[in-house]
Short mmCIF file of C-alpha atoms in Angstrom, two decimals:
data_model
loop_
_atom_site.label_atom_id
_atom_site.label_comp_id
_atom_site.label_asym_id
_atom_site.label_seq_id
_atom_site.Cartn_x
_atom_site.Cartn_y
_atom_site.Cartn_z
CA MET A 20 24.38 4.52 -5.11
CA ASN A 21 20.77 3.44 -5.00
CA HIS A 22 19.75 0.67 -7.35
CA PRO A 23 17.76 2.28 -10.20
CA ARG A 24 15.01 -0.34 -9.94
CA ARG A 25 14.25 0.45 -6.31
CA ILE A 26 10.93 2.22 -5.93
CA VAL A 27 10.10 4.70 -3.17
CA GLY A 28 6.57 5.76 -2.35
CA GLY A 29 5.24 3.76 -5.30
CA ARG A 30 7.64 5.22 -7.91
CA PRO A 31 11.19 4.56 -9.11
CA LEU A 32 13.61 6.11 -6.63
CA LEU A 33 15.03 8.57 -9.15
CA LEU A 34 11.56 10.03 -9.57
CA THR A 35 11.37 10.92 -5.91
CA LEU A 36 14.11 13.43 -6.61
CA ALA A 37 13.06 14.47 -10.11
CA LEU A 38 9.48 13.92 -11.19
CA SER A 39 10.40 14.92 -14.71
CA SER A 40 12.71 11.93 -15.08
CA LEU A 41 11.25 8.94 -16.88
CA LEU A 42 12.43 5.56 -15.65
CA THR A 43 11.03 2.35 -17.01
CA LEU A 44 11.55 -0.88 -15.14
CA GLY A 45 12.64 -4.02 -16.94
CA ALA A 46 10.08 -5.38 -19.34
CA ILE A 47 7.77 -8.04 -17.94
CA ALA A 48 5.83 -10.66 -19.83
CA ALA A 49 2.93 -11.79 -17.66
CA ARG A 50 2.98 -15.37 -18.85
CA GLY A 51 6.72 -15.80 -19.19
CA ASP A 52 8.99 -17.56 -16.77
CA GLU A 53 8.11 -17.01 -13.15
CA PRO A 54 10.76 -15.17 -11.16
CA PRO A 55 12.55 -17.19 -8.48
CA VAL A 56 11.27 -17.13 -4.91
CA PRO A 57 13.79 -15.36 -2.65
CA LYS A 58 15.67 -17.72 -0.38
CA ALA A 59 14.60 -18.01 3.25
CA THR A 60 16.70 -16.04 5.73
CA PRO A 61 17.00 -16.34 9.50
CA ILE A 62 14.71 -14.02 11.43
CA GLU A 63 16.89 -11.18 12.65
CA PRO A 64 16.47 -7.70 14.20
CA ILE A 65 16.97 -4.70 11.93
CA GLY A 66 16.38 -0.97 11.88
CA ASP A 67 15.62 1.48 14.63
CA ILE A 68 12.70 2.63 16.77
CA VAL A 69 12.49 6.38 17.33
CA ARG A 70 10.52 7.45 20.40
CA VAL A 71 9.26 11.03 20.15
CA HIS A 72 6.44 11.22 22.73
CA PRO A 73 5.84 9.27 25.98
CA ASP A 74 2.52 7.97 24.61
CA PHE A 75 4.49 5.97 22.04
CA ASP A 76 5.47 3.53 24.80
CA LYS A 77 1.81 2.64 25.26
CA LEU A 78 1.71 1.42 21.66
CA VAL A 79 5.22 0.08 21.04
CA PRO A 80 6.85 -1.79 23.98
CA LYS A 81 10.29 -0.58 24.98
CA GLU A 82 11.65 -4.06 24.35
CA ALA A 83 10.07 -4.27 20.88
CA ARG A 84 12.32 -5.02 17.91
CA ILE A 85 11.79 -4.91 14.17
CA GLU A 86 12.29 -8.43 12.82
CA ARG A 87 13.15 -9.19 9.21
CA LEU A 88 11.25 -12.29 8.11
CA ALA A 89 12.30 -12.47 4.46
CA THR A 90 14.36 -10.48 1.99
CA GLY A 91 15.40 -10.37 -1.66
CA PHE A 92 12.29 -8.78 -3.22
CA GLU A 93 12.42 -6.14 -5.93
CA TRP A 94 9.87 -3.94 -4.15
CA SER A 95 7.53 -5.39 -1.51
CA GLU A 96 4.13 -3.73 -1.08
CA GLY A 97 0.47 -4.01 -0.07
CA PRO A 98 0.41 -6.57 2.80
CA VAL A 99 -2.83 -8.04 4.10
CA TYR A 100 -3.36 -10.61 6.85
CA ASP A 101 -5.60 -13.60 6.20
CA ARG A 102 -7.12 -14.56 9.57
CA ILE A 103 -8.68 -17.77 8.25
CA ASN A 104 -5.47 -19.17 6.79
CA GLN A 105 -3.25 -17.36 9.32
CA CYS A 106 -0.82 -15.96 6.78
CA VAL A 107 0.23 -12.69 5.17
CA TYR A 108 0.01 -11.93 1.47
CA PHE A 109 2.03 -9.11 -0.06
CA SER A 110 2.96 -7.88 -3.53
CA ASP A 111 6.36 -7.88 -5.19
CA ILE A 112 5.44 -5.31 -7.81
CA PRO A 113 8.28 -5.54 -10.38
CA ASN A 114 8.09 -9.35 -10.30
CA ASN A 115 4.31 -9.29 -10.94
CA ALA A 116 3.75 -11.66 -8.02
CA VAL A 117 1.93 -12.02 -4.70
CA MET A 118 4.00 -13.67 -2.00
CA LYS A 119 2.77 -15.58 1.05
CA TRP A 120 4.41 -15.79 4.46
CA LYS A 121 3.15 -18.04 7.24
CA GLU A 122 4.56 -18.70 10.69
CA GLY A 123 6.22 -22.11 10.75
CA GLU A 124 6.14 -22.44 6.96
CA GLY A 125 8.02 -19.37 5.82
CA LEU A 126 7.88 -17.81 2.38
CA SER A 127 6.26 -19.02 -0.83
CA ARG A 128 4.81 -17.56 -4.00
CA PHE A 129 1.03 -17.37 -3.84
CA LEU A 130 0.13 -15.86 -7.21
CA PHE A 131 1.73 -15.13 -10.58
CA PRO A 132 0.86 -13.09 -12.55
CA SER A 133 -0.72 -10.75 -10.03
CA GLY A 134 -1.12 -7.34 -11.64
CA TYR A 135 -0.56 -7.67 -15.35
CA THR A 136 -2.19 -10.62 -17.08
CA GLY A 137 -1.71 -9.62 -20.71
CA ASP A 138 0.19 -11.68 -23.26
CA GLN A 139 2.38 -8.85 -24.54
CA THR A 140 5.65 -7.87 -22.87
CA ARG A 141 5.47 -4.48 -21.18
CA GLY A 142 7.54 -2.30 -18.90
CA GLY A 143 6.62 -0.16 -15.92
CA GLU A 144 5.47 -1.17 -12.46
CA SER A 145 3.11 -3.81 -13.74
CA GLY A 146 2.40 -6.04 -10.74
CA SER A 147 -0.29 -5.83 -8.09
CA ASN A 148 0.05 -3.22 -5.36
CA GLY A 149 -2.45 -2.95 -2.49
CA LEU A 150 -4.17 -6.17 -1.41
CA LEU A 151 -7.43 -6.57 0.52
CA LEU A 152 -9.77 -9.33 1.64
CA ASP A 153 -13.51 -8.91 1.16
CA ARG A 154 -16.31 -10.12 3.46
CA GLU A 155 -16.01 -13.62 2.02
CA ASN A 156 -12.24 -13.66 2.54
CA ARG A 157 -11.56 -13.41 -1.20
CA LEU A 158 -8.41 -11.62 -2.30
CA VAL A 159 -8.97 -8.24 -3.94
CA LEU A 160 -6.04 -6.67 -5.79
CA CYS A 161 -5.11 -3.21 -7.02
CA GLN A 162 -3.65 -4.25 -10.36
CA HIS A 163 -1.20 -1.80 -11.85
CA GLY A 164 -0.64 -3.47 -15.21
CA ASP A 165 -4.30 -4.31 -15.87
CA ARG A 166 -5.31 -0.88 -14.51
CA ARG A 167 -8.20 -2.17 -12.46
CA ILE A 168 -9.53 -3.38 -9.12
CA ALA A 169 -10.01 -7.13 -9.44
CA ARG A 170 -10.99 -10.12 -7.29
CA LEU A 171 -9.18 -13.42 -7.48
CA ASN A 172 -11.58 -16.19 -8.47
CA ASP A 173 -11.90 -19.50 -6.67
CA ASP A 174 -9.70 -21.21 -9.25
CA GLY A 175 -6.76 -19.17 -7.94
CA LYS A 176 -5.77 -18.13 -11.47
CA THR A 177 -8.39 -15.88 -13.05
CA PHE A 178 -9.91 -12.57 -11.96
CA THR A 179 -13.23 -10.76 -11.85
CA THR A 180 -13.05 -7.04 -12.59
CA LEU A 181 -14.68 -4.91 -9.88
CA ALA A 182 -13.83 -1.53 -11.43
CA ASP A 183 -11.60 -0.45 -14.30
CA ARG A 184 -13.12 2.80 -15.61
CA TYR A 185 -14.47 6.16 -14.61
CA GLU A 186 -16.83 7.80 -17.10
CA ASN A 187 -15.75 5.15 -19.63
CA LYS A 188 -12.07 6.10 -19.29
CA ARG A 189 -9.59 3.58 -17.97
CA PHE A 190 -7.99 4.20 -14.60
CA ASN A 191 -4.31 5.11 -14.42
CA SER A 192 -3.24 2.29 -12.08
CA PRO A 193 -5.22 1.62 -8.89
CA ASN A 194 -2.76 1.66 -6.00
CA ASP A 195 -4.31 1.00 -2.61
CA GLY A 196 -7.75 0.56 -1.11
CA VAL A 197 -9.87 0.10 1.99
CA PHE A 198 -13.31 -1.42 2.50
CA LYS A 199 -16.00 0.50 4.34
CA SER A 200 -18.26 -1.59 6.59
CA ASN A 201 -21.14 -1.29 4.09
CA GLY A 202 -19.05 -3.03 1.41
CA ASP A 203 -18.00 0.07 -0.53
CA LEU A 204 -14.35 0.00 -1.62
CA TYR A 205 -12.41 3.28 -1.48
CA PHE A 206 -9.23 3.39 -3.56
CA THR A 207 -6.54 5.66 -5.01
CA ASP A 208 -5.41 5.93 -8.62
CA PRO A 209 -1.98 7.53 -9.17
CA PRO A 210 -0.03 6.93 -12.42
CA TYR A 211 2.74 4.70 -11.06
CA GLY A 212 1.69 1.60 -12.97
CA LEU A 213 1.71 3.30 -16.36
CA GLU A 214 4.76 2.60 -18.46
CA LYS A 215 5.71 6.28 -18.69
CA GLN A 216 3.62 7.77 -15.85
CA THR A 217 3.56 11.41 -17.03
CA GLU A 218 3.04 11.34 -20.80
CA ASP A 219 1.97 7.80 -21.50
CA PRO A 220 -0.16 7.71 -24.68
CA ALA A 221 -2.25 4.98 -23.04
CA ARG A 222 -3.32 7.32 -20.26
CA GLU A 223 -6.99 8.29 -20.48
CA LEU A 224 -7.54 10.40 -17.34
CA ASP A 225 -5.69 13.69 -16.90
CA PHE A 226 -5.86 13.62 -13.09
CA GLN A 227 -5.14 11.32 -10.14
CA GLY A 228 -8.33 10.46 -8.30
CA VAL A 229 -9.66 8.97 -5.10
CA TYR A 230 -12.76 6.87 -5.80
CA LYS A 231 -15.29 4.57 -4.25
CA VAL A 232 -16.93 1.61 -5.93
CA THR A 233 -20.11 0.07 -4.53
CA PRO A 234 -20.83 -3.67 -4.57
CA ASP A 235 -23.00 -3.17 -7.66
CA GLY A 236 -20.06 -1.62 -9.54
CA THR A 237 -21.02 2.07 -9.36
CA VAL A 238 -17.86 4.22 -9.39
CA THR A 239 -17.85 7.68 -7.80
CA LEU A 240 -14.99 10.18 -7.97
CA LEU A 241 -14.44 11.56 -4.46
CA THR A 242 -11.60 14.00 -5.11
CA ARG A 243 -9.12 14.83 -7.86
CA ALA A 244 -7.19 17.39 -5.82
CA LEU A 245 -4.18 15.26 -4.88
CA SER A 246 -1.14 15.00 -7.12
CA ARG A 247 -0.18 11.45 -6.04
CA PRO A 248 -2.89 9.82 -3.89
CA ASN A 249 -1.59 6.60 -2.40
CA GLY A 250 -2.34 4.88 0.94
CA ILE A 251 -5.87 5.10 2.33
CA ALA A 252 -7.64 4.17 5.58
CA PHE A 253 -10.70 4.97 7.70
CA SER A 254 -10.85 6.07 11.30
CA PRO A 255 -12.44 3.37 13.52
CA ASP A 256 -15.86 5.06 13.39
CA GLU A 257 -15.52 5.67 9.61
CA THR A 258 -16.20 9.39 9.97
CA ILE A 259 -12.73 10.30 8.67
CA LEU A 260 -10.87 9.05 5.61
CA TYR A 261 -7.09 9.43 5.56
CA VAL A 262 -5.21 9.58 2.25
CA ALA A 263 -1.45 9.72 1.73
CA ASN A 264 0.02 11.93 -1.01
CA SER A 265 3.34 10.48 -2.18
CA ASP A 266 4.58 13.60 -3.94
CA PRO A 267 8.07 14.72 -2.83
CA GLN A 268 7.00 18.32 -3.42
CA ARG A 269 3.98 17.90 -1.13
CA ALA A 270 4.55 14.87 1.08
CA ILE A 271 1.43 14.94 3.23
CA TRP A 272 -1.42 12.94 4.70
CA MET A 273 -4.89 14.36 4.21
CA ALA A 274 -7.96 13.87 6.39
CA TYR A 275 -11.51 14.11 5.01
CA ASP A 276 -14.87 14.04 6.72
CA VAL A 277 -17.05 11.23 5.36
CA ASN A 278 -20.61 12.27 4.55
CA GLU A 279 -23.60 9.99 5.10
CA ASP A 280 -23.70 9.20 1.38
CA GLY A 281 -20.03 8.19 1.45
CA THR A 282 -18.68 11.28 -0.29
CA LEU A 283 -15.96 13.46 1.23
CA ALA A 284 -15.90 16.96 2.69
CA ASN A 285 -13.64 19.34 4.60
CA GLY A 286 -10.30 18.07 3.32
CA ARG A 287 -7.38 19.25 5.46
CA VAL A 288 -3.71 18.40 5.95
CA PHE A 289 -3.35 15.92 8.78
CA ALA A 290 0.47 15.85 8.75
CA ASP A 291 3.20 17.25 6.50
CA VAL A 292 6.65 15.64 6.16
CA THR A 293 7.86 17.42 3.04
CA GLU A 294 10.91 18.74 4.90
CA MET A 295 11.98 15.14 5.60
CA VAL A 296 12.06 14.14 1.91
CA GLY A 297 15.60 13.52 0.77
CA ARG A 298 16.95 13.35 4.32
CA PHE A 299 15.21 10.05 4.98
CA LYS A 300 14.30 7.20 2.68
CA GLY A 301 10.69 6.98 1.54
CA LEU A 302 7.54 9.03 1.00
CA PRO A 303 3.98 8.93 2.40
CA ASP A 304 2.63 5.63 1.15
CA GLY A 305 0.54 2.92 2.85
CA LEU A 306 -1.25 3.44 6.17
CA LYS A 307 -3.38 1.63 8.72
CA VAL A 308 -5.30 2.67 11.85
CA ASP A 309 -5.40 0.95 15.24
CA ILE A 310 -8.44 0.46 17.48
CA HIS A 311 -7.74 3.77 19.23
CA GLY A 312 -7.55 5.77 16.00
CA ASN A 313 -3.77 6.11 15.92
CA LEU A 314 -2.28 6.17 12.42
CA PHE A 315 0.57 3.87 11.40
CA ALA A 316 1.64 5.57 8.18
CA THR A 317 4.69 4.77 6.08
CA GLY A 318 6.75 7.79 5.06
CA PRO A 319 10.27 9.20 5.12
CA GLY A 320 12.13 7.29 7.82
CA GLY A 321 9.79 4.32 8.19
CA VAL A 322 6.34 3.98 9.78
CA HIS A 323 5.21 7.25 11.38
CA VAL A 324 2.85 6.77 14.32
CA TYR A 325 0.40 9.64 14.89
CA SER A 326 -2.27 10.17 17.51
CA PRO A 327 -5.77 10.93 16.17
CA ASP A 328 -5.13 14.65 16.70
CA GLY A 329 -2.04 14.58 14.47
CA LYS A 330 0.67 14.43 17.13
CA LEU A 331 3.75 12.48 16.07
CA LEU A 332 4.44 9.83 18.70
CA GLY A 333 7.36 8.02 17.11
CA ARG A 334 8.70 6.12 14.12
CA ILE A 335 9.34 2.45 13.34
CA ASP A 336 12.24 2.55 10.88
CA PRO A 337 13.36 -0.69 9.18
CA GLY A 338 16.21 1.23 7.55
CA ASN A 339 14.97 1.06 3.97
CA ALA A 340 12.26 2.94 2.11
CA THR A 341 9.06 1.64 3.70
CA ALA A 342 6.07 1.04 1.45
CA ASN A 343 3.19 -0.31 3.51
CA CYS A 344 2.04 -2.12 6.64
CA ALA A 345 -0.78 -4.30 7.94
CA PHE A 346 -1.91 -5.59 11.33
CA GLY A 347 -2.03 -9.34 11.75
CA ASP A 348 -2.02 -12.40 14.04
CA ASP A 349 -4.29 -11.35 16.93
CA GLY A 350 -4.12 -7.77 15.66
CA SER A 351 -1.08 -6.77 17.71
CA THR A 352 1.59 -7.61 15.12
CA LEU A 353 2.43 -4.99 12.52
CA TYR A 354 3.74 -6.51 9.29
CA ILE A 355 5.83 -4.12 7.20
CA THR A 356 6.95 -4.14 3.57
CA SER A 357 10.21 -2.21 3.23
CA ASP A 358 11.90 -2.24 -0.16
CA MET A 359 13.53 -5.68 -0.50
CA ASP A 360 12.51 -6.71 3.05
CA PHE A 361 9.41 -8.12 4.74
CA CYS A 362 9.33 -7.38 8.49
CA ARG A 363 7.20 -7.40 11.62
CA ILE A 364 7.07 -5.79 15.06
CA ARG A 365 5.00 -6.74 18.12
CA LEU A 366 2.83 -3.97 19.58
CA ASN A 367 0.77 -3.16 22.66
CA THR A 368 -2.15 -2.04 20.50
CA LYS A 369 -4.27 -3.81 17.92
CA GLY A 370 -5.33 -2.90 14.43
CA HIS A 371 -8.84 -1.81 13.63
CA GLY A 372 -10.60 -4.20 11.27
CA PHE A 373 -7.32 -5.86 10.24
#
């Protein structure tokens, strides 16, 4: 049996099979006792690499192995690589914490609380999800519990709200984001961080949106057409925006043309893996793009690697439901959050703007 607290594609696992089911995670008090840091484990190979097309070998060496760096998390998510401090930050959503992993130092807790900073105990997926670094290398968090996009202040404890409302209505629970080169932040807002997700009385928006927020705080709704918008990334030239939809009934990645004013047009299905749901662990979730425009997109069966024209090249499968990924080191290491595990794999390509 699957543990009922495991989350797949940003939702409790049971909801991937029955969206009508309501599953609340254990209650979390933001300022209660901090959860323990998982114990260090030896680096070891795990999972499988599935080679579908010969071009996959140009990106993933034949000798490449998936390495588990740490384990014991409730649900690891949202990794980002800090080039200045040479470390990776990632969320452990149910534990309301951001973890830090650095070569030679291993694992430590970087931030608690990370996504819900209230004083009242609450349930649901309350921690931070997607993490980003802005132009000044400050940590920006998609905070489920606080239902906002926030920046960690220099004191390492408090936050500045970047966006928490659209048309004076609170967001559902910002999930993942990507910065455009002009400083605009594009992000998704599914309901996974709400305590009840479908009929939560605290919910103020009756749709799941994709938005952008400018540096001056102006929020623009880009589309409300997706049922569960999740991971998000730009093509290297920023003319295309990719968005994952983590709905088991429509498990797809969308591609949108980006207009000069930053709005979206010509939405179309880039890839559809609905037929894989249930046969493999996971759903379309986080995604990143390499310097050649190839997509590294988490979904059923691990990280799916697609060419820019939508051709599946192969999969990097850690063996558990895979939430997200991020390029790091010199750009040629892909760090992967996969359920209770934190992993990496060495590549022949490099990430764009990692």
